[in-house]
Amino acid sequence: MGRYVARRLLQMIPVFFGTTFLIFFAVFTLPGDPVRALFGDRRPPQEVIDAIREKYGLDDPFIVQYGKYMSNLFQGDFGVTLQGRDVLDVLSEAWPISIKLAVAAFAIEVIIGIVAGVLAGLRRGSFIDNLVLVSTTIVVSLPIFVIGFTVALLIGLPLARNGILPSSGVGGGWRSYVLPGFVLASVSLAYLARLTRSSLSENLRSDYVRTATAKGLPRSRVVIRHTLRNSLIPVVTLLGVDLGVLMGGAIVTESIFNIPGIGRTIFQGIQNQEGSLVVGITTVLVLIYLFATLLVDVLYALLDPRIRYD
Amino acid sequence: MRGGVARAVNGVSYTLNPGETLAVLGESGSGKSVTAEAIVGILDSPPGFIPKGEVRFRGDNLLALPEARRRQIRGQHVAMIFQDALSALNPVHTVGSQIGEMFRVHRGMSKADARKRAIELMDLVRIPAARARVDDYPHQFSGGMRQRIMIAMSIALDPDVLIADEPTTALDVTVQAQIMDLLAELQRERNMGLILITHDLGVVADVADKIAVMYAGRIVEEAPVHEIYANPAHPYTEGLLASIPRVDMKGQELYAIKGLPPNLMHIPSGCPFHPRCPYRRDDVCTTKVPPLYDVGPARGSACHFWEEVLDGSNR
Ligand SMILES: Nc1ncnc2c1ncn2[C@@H]1O[C@H](COP(=O)(O)OP(=O)(O)O)[C@@H](O)[C@H]1O
Ligand code: SF4
Ligand SMILES: [Mg+2]
């Protein structure tokens, strides 16, 4: 296992360079002129434009810009925004907020999703099962901003009025993250519940569960020891991917709930054509995804002894 | 998909005395597994259900017992092994823990003691280097060794009855013989009743005391093993016997019963075997369901014309 992890870490290097190169290329070839965007409707004197282009190396060939950017990155320098702020500062302000949101959403997803999936899977065709099926179908078929606004208006506002949960901003500590966490988790939660349900009911029909029953084991032991563990193997894969996705912030959710996280930052960055900001964020996102998939593969091997990497 | 009720098993009844081996024989789909699972009480329901019947074990009707009591009987008194040990063993638990679980749950043993007993049982079923392999997982064993592990698990608590559902079908021929020998030996030593379910007449001749032949969810013939081989009393059994490959028939074409086993949603009227039967008399066979006629000491045949089958050979 140790050797496998080491090999995977090594494999990350070319993947990392490949993806950052692509991102850099995409941002580089964006239509429009960032310097002009900076000044909005006003047209600055040509000397000012030239000076800014010079300062940010905007006239260098693409490959030179990429090389400079990467070498700065490895010295811990993410560059500066066009307004002169350190990109690293912007990131370290926004990311902790998004991570808190991600943790809240992940906890909500895991608890509600798995419990709902298990209850539905154990009793196929029951009221709970149908409730889970219908509600998850609704959630996955609605666009996230519809869910977001619905929750914000129908649940968030009444709760906020009674002072139970804040429905905007992050001034209320962890309580600020409950509603946006719920919205952010909703779609993954629905998929997780369905996956858990089908995985569990499929495993309940498996031969080894029949064996466990034939051994005279109590039903609780048959379910917990001989069904749940096996059913959770695909579930863990999905969770790992979700963790990566959630950590990347959420443009829609953060906007609706007015949360100054990474999702909103990247949105503004794209609007203002902030090349170094967008590239900086996506670079970190790439790293997060790479580590999340590694985590999934390691967990997979821990849960399923048939999988051996070495 | 169209719904409907399939009478997978209908009017099946057999008795087994301690130390006796009953072979249940029938083509695949004839309801052997469903019957066995109904006996052990592990029939998947839904879709399966048992509208009526009883399973008598030492005088108690198992089907009428509360689930908690049935559960105690399962594994401790009536144990079962399955055709495909790879899928029947849980892939995520070690074989030692799966065997030891019998002692942990039914005997309240500690983990360490249960593990010790698991090693003893693995030795008993002749798994080489049992002590070293007790913490291995099912996929790390060969097919034959996996079936030995199933056997070890099933005999852990010294059951009175062991039901083996096609225990050798998934194995190589040489391994098949070893597993059958092991089962026969364990059965003798422990005076267990053994219900050996198979579609292979070849495996039963040496080990079985009596045979029940199933067709379309019914028993069509029941007899002590040597009698059935010498002189079958049902056309279906006769056909099965004729289709066993024999050394003296080398080169000749193998006999096969014509036609296919019936769809259980549409079991033929009268005698379910009539579409395939060389003895058929259209008026009687297509209208009257043959009961299991008493055709001799401890022998039965569900054929209206069993005397004719017993007497002559119409092959
Ligand atoms: N739980 C169940 N309830 C009712 N019928 C079943 C069940 N499981 C399987 N069957 C049906 O019963 C028939 C007999 O199956 P089975 O007992 O497995 O045959 P065999 O073991 O003789 O090959 C099959 O047609 C199968 O589809
Ligand atoms: S009852 Fe008729 S059809 Fe059925 S086995 Fe006997 S002879 Fe054949
Ligand atoms: Mg079967």
CSV table of N, CA, C and O in Angstrom, one decimal, chain A residues 208 211 215 217 221 225-226 229-230 301-306 308, chain B residues 85-86 88-102 104 111-112 114-116 118-119 122 127 130-141 145-146 149-150 152-153:
chain,number,residue,atom,x,y,z
A,208,TYR,N,-24.0,-14.3,-0.1
A,208,TYR,CA,-23.4,-14.4,1.2
A,208,TYR,C,-24.3,-13.9,2.3
A,208,TYR,O,-24.2,-14.3,3.4
A,211,THR,N,-26.2,-17.0,3.0
A,211,THR,CA,-25.4,-17.8,3.9
A,211,THR,C,-25.5,-17.3,5.3
A,211,THR,O,-25.7,-18.1,6.2
A,215,LYS,N,-26.8,-19.4,8.5
A,215,LYS,CA,-26.0,-19.7,9.7
A,215,LYS,C,-26.8,-19.4,11.0
A,215,LYS,O,-26.2,-19.6,12.1
A,217,LEU,N,-27.7,-16.4,12.1
A,217,LEU,CA,-27.3,-15.1,12.7
A,217,LEU,C,-28.5,-14.2,12.9
A,217,LEU,O,-29.5,-14.3,12.0
A,221,ARG,N,-27.3,-8.6,12.9
A,221,ARG,CA,-25.9,-9.0,12.5
A,221,ARG,C,-25.8,-9.2,11.0
A,221,ARG,O,-24.8,-8.8,10.4
A,225,ARG,N,-23.2,-6.6,9.7
A,225,ARG,CA,-21.9,-7.1,9.4
A,225,ARG,C,-21.8,-7.7,8.0
A,225,ARG,O,-20.7,-7.7,7.4
A,226,HIS,N,-22.9,-8.2,7.5
A,226,HIS,CA,-22.8,-8.9,6.2
A,226,HIS,C,-23.4,-8.2,5.1
A,226,HIS,O,-23.3,-8.6,3.9
A,229,ARG,N,-21.3,-3.2,5.3
A,229,ARG,CA,-19.9,-3.0,4.9
A,229,ARG,C,-19.7,-3.2,3.4
A,229,ARG,O,-19.1,-2.4,2.8
A,230,ASN,N,-20.3,-4.3,2.9
A,230,ASN,CA,-20.2,-4.5,1.5
A,230,ASN,C,-20.9,-3.5,0.6
A,230,ASN,O,-20.4,-3.1,-0.4
A,301,ALA,N,-9.5,0.1,-0.9
A,301,ALA,CA,-8.6,-1.1,-0.6
A,301,ALA,C,-8.9,-1.5,0.8
A,301,ALA,O,-8.8,-2.7,1.2
A,302,LEU,N,-9.1,-0.5,1.7
A,302,LEU,CA,-9.3,-0.8,3.1
A,302,LEU,C,-10.6,-1.5,3.3
A,302,LEU,O,-10.7,-2.4,4.1
A,303,LEU,N,-11.6,-1.2,2.5
A,303,LEU,CA,-13.0,-1.7,2.7
A,303,LEU,C,-13.1,-3.1,2.0
A,303,LEU,O,-13.8,-4.0,2.4
A,304,ASP,N,-12.4,-3.2,0.9
A,304,ASP,CA,-12.6,-4.5,0.1
A,304,ASP,C,-11.2,-5.2,0.0
A,304,ASP,O,-10.3,-4.8,-0.8
A,305,PRO,N,-11.1,-6.3,0.7
A,305,PRO,CA,-9.8,-7.0,0.7
A,305,PRO,C,-9.5,-7.6,-0.7
A,305,PRO,O,-8.3,-8.0,-0.9
A,306,ARG,N,-10.4,-7.7,-1.6
A,306,ARG,CA,-10.1,-8.2,-2.9
A,306,ARG,C,-9.2,-7.3,-3.7
A,306,ARG,O,-8.6,-7.6,-4.6
A,308,ARG,N,-6.1,-5.2,-4.1
A,308,ARG,CA,-4.7,-5.1,-3.7
A,308,ARG,C,-4.0,-4.3,-4.7
A,308,ARG,O,-4.0,-4.7,-5.9
B,85,ALA,N,-19.3,-21.5,-3.7
B,85,ALA,CA,-18.7,-21.1,-2.4
B,85,ALA,C,-18.1,-19.7,-2.5
B,85,ALA,O,-18.1,-18.9,-1.5
B,86,LEU,N,-17.7,-19.3,-3.7
B,86,LEU,CA,-17.1,-18.0,-3.8
B,86,LEU,C,-18.1,-16.9,-3.6
B,86,LEU,O,-17.9,-15.9,-2.8
B,88,ALA,N,-21.0,-17.5,-2.0
B,88,ALA,CA,-21.7,-17.8,-0.7
B,88,ALA,C,-20.9,-17.3,0.5
B,88,ALA,O,-21.4,-17.2,1.6
B,89,LEU,N,-19.6,-17.1,0.3
B,89,LEU,CA,-18.8,-16.6,1.4
B,89,LEU,C,-18.7,-15.1,1.3
B,89,LEU,O,-18.6,-14.5,0.2
B,90,ASN,N,-18.7,-14.4,2.4
B,90,ASN,CA,-18.6,-12.9,2.3
B,90,ASN,C,-17.2,-12.5,2.0
B,90,ASN,O,-16.3,-12.8,2.7
B,91,PRO,N,-17.1,-11.7,0.9
B,91,PRO,CA,-15.7,-11.4,0.4
B,91,PRO,C,-15.0,-10.4,1.3
B,91,PRO,O,-13.7,-10.4,1.2
B,92,VAL,N,-15.6,-9.7,2.2
B,92,VAL,CA,-14.9,-8.7,3.0
B,92,VAL,C,-14.5,-9.2,4.4
B,92,VAL,O,-14.0,-8.5,5.2
B,93,HIS,N,-14.9,-10.5,4.7
B,93,HIS,CA,-14.4,-11.0,6.0
B,93,HIS,C,-13.5,-12.2,5.9
B,93,HIS,O,-13.7,-12.9,4.9
B,94,THR,N,-12.6,-12.4,6.8
B,94,THR,CA,-11.7,-13.5,6.7
B,94,THR,C,-12.4,-14.8,6.9
B,94,THR,O,-13.5,-14.8,7.5
B,95,VAL,N,-11.9,-15.9,6.3
B,95,VAL,CA,-12.6,-17.2,6.5
B,95,VAL,C,-12.6,-17.5,7.9
B,95,VAL,O,-13.6,-18.1,8.4
B,96,GLY,N,-11.6,-17.2,8.7
B,96,GLY,CA,-11.6,-17.6,10.1
B,96,GLY,C,-12.7,-16.9,10.8
B,96,GLY,O,-13.4,-17.5,11.6
B,97,SER,N,-12.9,-15.6,10.5
B,97,SER,CA,-14.0,-14.9,11.2
B,97,SER,C,-15.4,-15.4,10.8
B,97,SER,O,-16.3,-15.5,11.6
B,98,GLN,N,-15.5,-15.9,9.6
B,98,GLN,CA,-16.8,-16.4,9.1
B,98,GLN,C,-17.1,-17.8,9.7
B,98,GLN,O,-18.2,-18.1,10.0
B,99,ILE,N,-16.1,-18.6,9.9
B,99,ILE,CA,-16.3,-19.9,10.6
B,99,ILE,C,-16.5,-19.6,12.1
B,99,ILE,O,-17.5,-20.1,12.7
B,100,GLY,N,-15.6,-18.8,12.6
B,100,GLY,CA,-15.7,-18.5,14.1
B,100,GLY,C,-17.0,-17.8,14.5
B,100,GLY,O,-17.4,-18.0,15.7
B,101,GLU,N,-17.6,-17.1,13.6
B,101,GLU,CA,-18.9,-16.4,13.9
B,101,GLU,C,-19.9,-17.4,14.4
B,101,GLU,O,-20.7,-17.0,15.3
B,102,MET,N,-19.9,-18.7,14.0
B,102,MET,CA,-20.8,-19.7,14.5
B,102,MET,C,-20.7,-19.8,16.0
B,102,MET,O,-21.7,-19.9,16.7
B,104,ARG,N,-19.1,-17.6,18.0
B,104,ARG,CA,-19.3,-16.3,18.7
B,104,ARG,C,-20.8,-16.1,18.9
B,104,ARG,O,-21.3,-15.7,20.0
B,111,LYS,N,-13.5,-14.0,20.9
B,111,LYS,CA,-12.9,-14.0,19.6
B,111,LYS,C,-11.7,-15.0,19.4
B,111,LYS,O,-11.6,-15.7,18.5
B,112,ALA,N,-10.9,-15.0,20.5
B,112,ALA,CA,-9.7,-15.8,20.4
B,112,ALA,C,-10.1,-17.3,20.4
B,112,ALA,O,-9.5,-18.1,19.6
B,114,ALA,N,-12.9,-18.6,19.4
B,114,ALA,CA,-13.6,-18.9,18.1
B,114,ALA,C,-12.6,-19.1,17.0
B,114,ALA,O,-12.7,-19.9,16.2
B,115,ARG,N,-11.5,-18.3,17.1
B,115,ARG,CA,-10.5,-18.4,16.0
B,115,ARG,C,-9.8,-19.7,16.1
B,115,ARG,O,-9.5,-20.4,15.1
B,116,LYS,N,-9.6,-20.1,17.4
B,116,LYS,CA,-8.9,-21.4,17.6
B,116,LYS,C,-9.8,-22.6,17.0
B,116,LYS,O,-9.3,-23.5,16.4
B,118,ALA,N,-12.0,-22.3,14.7
B,118,ALA,CA,-12.0,-22.2,13.3
B,118,ALA,C,-10.8,-22.9,12.7
B,118,ALA,O,-10.9,-23.6,11.7
B,119,ILE,N,-9.6,-22.7,13.3
B,119,ILE,CA,-8.4,-23.4,12.8
B,119,ILE,C,-8.6,-24.9,12.9
B,119,ILE,O,-8.3,-25.7,12.0
B,122,MET,N,-10.8,-26.0,10.1
B,122,MET,CA,-10.1,-26.0,8.8
B,122,MET,C,-9.2,-27.2,8.7
B,122,MET,O,-9.0,-27.7,7.6
B,127,ILE,N,-7.7,-28.4,5.1
B,127,ILE,CA,-7.2,-27.3,4.4
B,127,ILE,C,-5.7,-27.2,4.9
B,127,ILE,O,-5.4,-27.1,6.1
B,130,ALA,N,-3.7,-24.6,7.9
B,130,ALA,CA,-4.9,-23.9,8.4
B,130,ALA,C,-4.5,-22.7,9.3
B,130,ALA,O,-5.1,-21.6,9.2
B,131,ARG,N,-3.5,-22.9,10.2
B,131,ARG,CA,-3.2,-21.9,11.1
B,131,ARG,C,-2.7,-20.6,10.4
B,131,ARG,O,-3.0,-19.5,10.8
B,132,ALA,N,-2.0,-20.8,9.3
B,132,ALA,CA,-1.4,-19.7,8.5
B,132,ALA,C,-2.5,-19.0,7.7
B,132,ALA,O,-2.4,-17.9,7.3
B,133,ARG,N,-3.5,-19.8,7.3
B,133,ARG,CA,-4.5,-19.3,6.4
B,133,ARG,C,-5.8,-18.8,7.0
B,133,ARG,O,-6.7,-18.3,6.3
B,134,VAL,N,-5.9,-18.9,8.3
B,134,VAL,CA,-7.2,-18.6,8.9
B,134,VAL,C,-7.6,-17.1,8.7
B,134,VAL,O,-8.8,-16.8,8.7
B,135,ASP,N,-6.6,-16.3,8.6
B,135,ASP,CA,-6.9,-14.8,8.4
B,135,ASP,C,-6.9,-14.4,6.9
B,135,ASP,O,-6.9,-13.2,6.6
B,136,ASP,N,-6.9,-15.4,6.0
B,136,ASP,CA,-7.0,-15.1,4.6
B,136,ASP,C,-8.5,-14.8,4.2
B,136,ASP,O,-9.4,-15.2,5.0
B,137,TYR,N,-8.7,-14.2,3.1
B,137,TYR,CA,-10.0,-14.0,2.6
B,137,TYR,C,-10.4,-15.0,1.6
B,137,TYR,O,-9.6,-15.7,1.0
B,138,PRO,N,-11.8,-15.2,1.4
B,138,PRO,CA,-12.2,-16.3,0.5
B,138,PRO,C,-11.6,-16.3,-0.9
B,138,PRO,O,-11.2,-17.3,-1.4
B,139,HIS,N,-11.4,-15.0,-1.5
B,139,HIS,CA,-10.8,-15.0,-2.8
B,139,HIS,C,-9.4,-15.5,-2.9
B,139,HIS,O,-8.9,-15.8,-4.0
B,140,GLN,N,-8.8,-15.7,-1.8
B,140,GLN,CA,-7.4,-16.2,-1.8
B,140,GLN,C,-7.3,-17.7,-1.8
B,140,GLN,O,-6.2,-18.2,-1.8
B,141,PHE,N,-8.4,-18.4,-1.9
B,141,PHE,CA,-8.4,-19.8,-1.9
B,141,PHE,C,-8.9,-20.4,-3.3
B,141,PHE,O,-9.6,-19.7,-4.0
B,145,MET,N,-11.0,-25.5,-2.1
B,145,MET,CA,-10.6,-25.1,-0.7
B,145,MET,C,-11.8,-24.2,-0.1
B,145,MET,O,-12.1,-24.3,1.0
B,146,ARG,N,-12.3,-23.4,-1.0
B,146,ARG,CA,-13.5,-22.6,-0.6
B,146,ARG,C,-14.6,-23.4,-0.1
B,146,ARG,O,-15.3,-23.2,0.8
B,149,ILE,N,-14.1,-24.7,3.1
B,149,ILE,CA,-14.4,-23.7,4.2
B,149,ILE,C,-15.9,-23.6,4.5
B,149,ILE,O,-16.3,-23.6,5.6
B,150,MET,N,-16.7,-23.7,3.4
B,150,MET,CA,-18.1,-23.7,3.6
B,150,MET,C,-18.5,-24.9,4.4
B,150,MET,O,-19.4,-24.8,5.3
B,152,ALA,N,-16.7,-26.6,6.6
B,152,ALA,CA,-16.2,-26.4,7.9
B,152,ALA,C,-17.2,-25.5,8.7
B,152,ALA,O,-17.5,-25.8,9.8
B,153,MET,N,-17.6,-24.4,8.0
B,153,MET,CA,-18.6,-23.5,8.7
B,153,MET,C,-19.9,-24.2,9.0
B,153,MET,O,-20.5,-24.0,10.1
